[in-house]
Amino acid sequence: MDRAAPLSGIPRRLRLATAIGALLLLLGTYLVSTTNRADAAPGRAGADFGANAIRVAEFPADCTYSHRLPDDPIIFPGLPGASHMHSFFGSTVTNANTTLPDLVNSQSTCNPRVDVSSYWVPTLYRDNVPVEPAIATFYYLGEGVRSDVVANTQPFPLGLRLVAGNAKATGSDDSIARWSCLHAGQVPPSKNFVTCPSGTMLESYLDFPQCWNGRDLDSPDHKSHLAYPVNQACPSTHPVHVPKLRQVLRYPVNGDPSRFRLASGPGYTMHGDFFNAWPVAEMARRVQDCIRPVIKCGADGRPL
């Protein structure tokens, strides 16, 4: 027995080492496998980040001011100088003659840079001097409709052109504009300019319609190919739910609103134009990973 003990101990040690080696091999294979799956399927954000996700269906584009022109390639295409003054964001080439290929091949002031869409609004003036937003964010949202509608959101089609708001409004009843003050929630919002306290900024909010007819990239009035939801769903005439585009502009001005005007008139004439040139795959990924699973994403389209 004494002679056999050392001999029987060696196989036991070998068996133990072999077992440990096999476990380490399995663990390494698992880690490589899961890493490869994560790299191969970046669109699985909803599943991978669900436990820690901020449950807001949103992704933004933060776009700095690009340039000013009295042009509007949606309302007055091919007619330079035919419009009131507009301030442009996103694509740096937008003018009266701009087409989709122009945007697709342009540079952008947006974060993310892949968003080469063009966004424009009537220029704001204080004492007849133009003022550009210090912050301009264009949020893509899934809200205002039932959860099952959000879950079936479709990307904006490439080349979509759309106008929201009413440049010809004669009063607040004709307007969907909203004005408020950054960091001054005590000031009630209004459809016209408001008096913002010193140290705050004047804000403008505008929501675009989010129900598309599924056919047209534009319409004669540049609005009726999309519609706003009814009873938290898209109407049968506009059955395709797309993200709600919310235009948020923050101007470095405050004080007496009588000193302000838009190029189109009073504050209630605020409107916005959108010419979609997002790369198809980038827009689709953000809809899949952020809007449908109701996850708040950053400008890179990844969960925060």
XYZ file of C-alpha atoms in Angstrom:
304
model
C 0.000 0.000 0.000
C 2.854 2.358 0.842
C 4.439 1.710 -2.531
C 1.166 2.151 -4.400
C 0.207 5.487 -2.786
C 2.639 7.744 -4.779
C 1.686 6.016 -8.029
C -2.066 6.489 -7.471
C -1.529 10.191 -6.524
C 0.034 11.085 -9.847
C -3.007 10.114 -11.932
C -5.273 12.071 -9.589
C -3.193 15.220 -10.057
C -3.172 14.689 -13.797
C -6.921 14.233 -13.849
C -7.376 17.431 -11.808
C -5.092 19.436 -14.111
C -6.865 18.059 -17.152
C -10.244 19.006 -15.723
C -9.096 22.548 -14.902
C -7.628 22.928 -18.393
C -10.878 21.799 -19.962
C -12.863 24.314 -17.893
C -10.529 27.151 -18.888
C -10.828 26.146 -22.542
C -14.616 26.181 -22.329
C -14.588 29.561 -20.603
C -12.286 31.032 -23.261
C -14.470 29.665 -26.038
C -17.566 31.185 -24.410
C -15.952 34.615 -24.023
C -14.759 34.651 -27.630
C -18.164 33.504 -28.809
C -20.090 36.183 -26.911
C -17.650 38.874 -28.022
C -18.060 37.857 -31.632
C -21.826 37.865 -31.290
C -21.784 41.364 -29.818
C -19.497 42.634 -32.588
C -21.571 40.961 -35.264
C -24.908 42.288 -34.032
C -24.625 45.960 -33.030
C -28.360 46.317 -33.531
C -29.086 44.300 -30.405
C -28.966 47.377 -28.138
C -32.501 46.822 -26.913
C -31.642 43.355 -25.664
C -28.107 44.055 -24.439
C -28.842 47.276 -22.561
C -32.449 46.698 -21.549
C -31.767 46.338 -17.828
C -29.964 49.698 -17.554
C -31.710 51.619 -20.333
C -33.352 54.997 -19.812
C -36.879 54.302 -21.013
C -37.364 57.234 -23.367
C -37.693 56.599 -27.107
C -35.221 59.159 -28.401
C -32.112 59.901 -30.414
C -30.861 63.443 -31.180
C -28.902 65.379 -33.750
C -27.139 68.436 -32.301
C -26.538 70.824 -35.175
C -24.757 74.158 -35.032
C -25.689 77.114 -37.216
C -24.314 76.862 -40.757
C -25.396 79.862 -42.841
C -28.167 82.345 -43.675
C -29.904 82.840 -47.021
C -33.245 84.191 -48.312
C -33.769 80.776 -49.932
C -36.105 77.821 -49.400
C -35.520 74.727 -51.572
C -38.856 73.223 -50.465
C -41.239 76.196 -50.810
C -39.339 78.093 -53.541
C -37.095 75.555 -55.302
C -34.854 77.066 -57.937
C -35.726 80.643 -56.924
C -32.806 82.264 -55.067
C -33.856 85.217 -52.920
C -37.586 84.439 -53.179
C -38.002 83.637 -49.481
C -37.705 85.533 -46.238
C -34.373 85.022 -44.487
C -33.680 81.516 -43.171
C -31.046 80.164 -40.805
C -29.731 76.768 -41.910
C -28.418 73.861 -39.829
C -26.935 70.511 -40.822
C -25.850 70.371 -44.452
C -23.520 73.238 -45.283
C -24.544 73.543 -48.940
C -28.287 74.200 -48.751
C -29.634 76.898 -51.041
C -32.590 77.417 -53.383
C -31.301 74.838 -55.852
C -30.455 72.063 -53.401
C -31.380 68.490 -54.354
C -31.006 65.210 -52.470
C -27.660 64.312 -54.125
C -26.316 67.711 -53.037
C -27.130 66.900 -49.412
C -25.890 63.313 -49.552
C -22.490 64.512 -50.788
C -22.207 67.479 -48.405
C -20.559 68.166 -45.078
C -22.677 68.686 -41.967
C -22.628 70.814 -38.835
C -24.460 68.068 -36.948
C -23.321 65.661 -34.310
C -23.441 62.968 -35.666
C -21.674 64.001 -38.849
C -23.475 61.253 -40.767
C -26.634 63.355 -40.556
C -26.302 65.461 -43.689
C -29.980 66.417 -43.619
C -30.892 70.067 -43.897
C -32.939 71.889 -41.265
C -33.929 75.548 -41.548
C -36.024 78.126 -39.706
C -36.907 81.814 -40.108
C -34.099 83.959 -38.759
C -34.674 85.610 -35.364
C -33.885 89.318 -35.011
C -33.396 91.454 -31.929
C -33.520 95.180 -32.679
C -33.276 94.143 -36.359
C -29.937 92.382 -35.774
C -29.927 88.640 -36.590
C -29.432 86.269 -33.656
C -28.589 82.606 -34.171
C -29.287 79.813 -31.680
C -26.516 78.951 -29.257
C -27.959 75.436 -29.127
C -30.013 73.691 -31.819
C -31.133 70.115 -31.206
C -33.349 68.028 -33.434
C -34.834 65.189 -31.416
C -36.249 62.038 -33.012
C -38.871 60.700 -30.622
C -41.380 57.934 -30.116
C -44.147 59.580 -28.125
C -47.726 60.773 -28.387
C -48.968 57.405 -29.631
C -49.700 53.998 -28.089
C -46.819 51.710 -27.201
C -47.743 49.239 -29.968
C -47.539 52.069 -32.514
C -44.111 53.089 -31.203
C -42.964 49.461 -31.487
C -43.825 49.531 -35.196
C -42.123 52.862 -35.994
C -40.582 53.038 -39.461
C -37.553 55.150 -40.495
C -38.042 58.402 -42.370
C -37.719 57.708 -46.096
C -34.624 59.146 -47.742
C -35.450 62.412 -49.514
C -38.537 63.256 -47.442
C -39.315 66.979 -47.445
C -41.539 68.436 -44.765
C -42.655 71.762 -43.295
C -44.178 72.214 -39.819
C -45.711 75.367 -38.388
C -47.353 78.280 -40.142
C -45.269 81.095 -41.620
C -48.495 82.923 -42.529
C -50.173 82.675 -39.122
C -52.142 85.805 -38.205
C -52.445 84.913 -34.532
C -51.758 82.284 -31.888
C -54.790 80.226 -32.926
C -53.112 79.548 -36.283
C -49.846 78.400 -34.699
C -48.264 75.295 -33.219
C -45.138 77.177 -32.086
C -44.070 77.153 -28.428
C -41.830 79.719 -26.768
C -40.378 79.410 -23.282
C -37.275 80.265 -21.230
C -34.351 77.958 -20.482
C -33.933 77.545 -16.699
C -36.974 79.714 -15.993
C -39.860 77.291 -15.702
C -41.870 79.885 -13.812
C -42.454 81.712 -17.116
C -45.532 80.158 -18.766
C -44.937 78.952 -22.341
C -46.643 80.818 -25.151
C -47.125 80.654 -28.904
C -45.553 84.104 -29.111
C -42.346 85.510 -27.630
C -42.101 85.526 -23.833
C -40.203 87.717 -21.361
C -37.224 85.701 -20.149
C -35.343 86.800 -17.006
C -31.746 87.960 -17.150
C -29.340 85.036 -17.299
C -31.738 82.787 -19.210
C -32.216 82.056 -22.902
C -35.260 82.250 -25.152
C -36.376 78.788 -26.317
C -38.423 77.677 -29.308
C -40.066 74.226 -29.573
C -41.782 72.851 -32.668
C -43.118 69.337 -33.257
C -43.373 67.900 -36.766
C -46.135 65.418 -37.696
C -45.266 61.740 -37.306
C -47.763 59.822 -39.466
C -46.793 59.351 -43.126
C -49.065 58.320 -45.996
C -46.447 55.768 -47.030
C -46.173 57.058 -50.603
C -45.118 60.655 -51.089
C -41.831 62.371 -50.282
C -43.539 65.760 -50.650
C -46.970 67.242 -51.338
C -48.242 70.482 -52.908
C -48.532 72.208 -49.521
C -45.407 70.382 -48.212
C -47.421 69.171 -45.212
C -50.366 66.958 -46.145
C -48.292 63.839 -46.942
C -47.881 63.623 -43.160
C -50.391 64.061 -40.349
C -50.494 64.321 -36.585
C -51.786 61.357 -34.531
C -55.435 61.055 -33.582
C -56.334 59.297 -30.306
C -52.730 58.132 -29.896
C -52.631 56.391 -33.269
C -52.005 57.257 -36.891
C -55.116 57.916 -39.004
C -55.981 55.419 -41.737
C -55.054 57.992 -44.390
C -51.498 58.187 -42.951
C -50.879 54.706 -41.532
C -47.074 54.680 -41.309
C -45.687 55.866 -37.989
C -42.296 57.593 -38.257
C -40.329 59.296 -35.470
C -41.652 62.592 -34.159
C -39.116 65.267 -35.097
C -38.893 67.962 -32.416
C -37.001 71.132 -33.225
C -35.545 72.823 -30.113
C -33.719 76.133 -30.521
C -32.140 78.116 -27.686
C -31.267 81.716 -28.441
C -28.795 83.754 -26.328
C -31.302 86.564 -25.743
C -33.793 87.507 -23.036
C -35.813 90.465 -21.817
C -38.389 92.600 -23.606
C -40.107 90.503 -26.330
C -41.109 93.623 -28.251
C -37.491 93.784 -29.420
C -37.797 90.399 -31.172
C -39.162 89.399 -34.539
C -38.795 86.523 -36.940
C -38.043 86.979 -40.627
C -41.571 85.632 -41.143
C -43.183 87.933 -38.553
C -44.274 87.537 -34.895
C -43.261 84.576 -32.763
C -46.361 82.605 -33.678
C -45.116 82.405 -37.295
C -42.245 80.133 -36.245
C -41.952 77.161 -38.591
C -39.385 74.594 -39.560
C -38.293 72.841 -42.747
C -36.725 69.379 -42.908
C -35.078 67.705 -45.911
C -34.068 64.185 -44.885
C -30.664 62.950 -46.041
C -29.754 60.563 -43.203
C -27.926 57.482 -44.543
C -30.597 54.787 -44.752
C -28.725 52.293 -42.572
C -27.953 54.875 -39.866
C -31.557 56.027 -39.606
C -32.805 52.427 -39.597
C -30.386 51.419 -36.835
C -31.493 54.247 -34.592
C -35.170 53.454 -35.111
C -34.486 49.789 -34.333
C -32.228 50.343 -31.324
C -33.703 53.489 -29.770
C -37.283 54.217 -30.848
C -38.920 50.791 -31.062
C -37.524 49.385 -27.770
C -38.048 52.792 -26.038
C -34.408 53.518 -25.171
C -32.790 56.930 -24.807
C -29.775 57.129 -27.122
C -27.058 59.695 -27.657
C -26.049 61.348 -30.903
C -24.121 58.191 -31.841
C -27.333 56.187 -31.736
C -26.142 54.110 -28.759
C -27.960 53.801 -25.413
C -26.861 56.327 -22.807
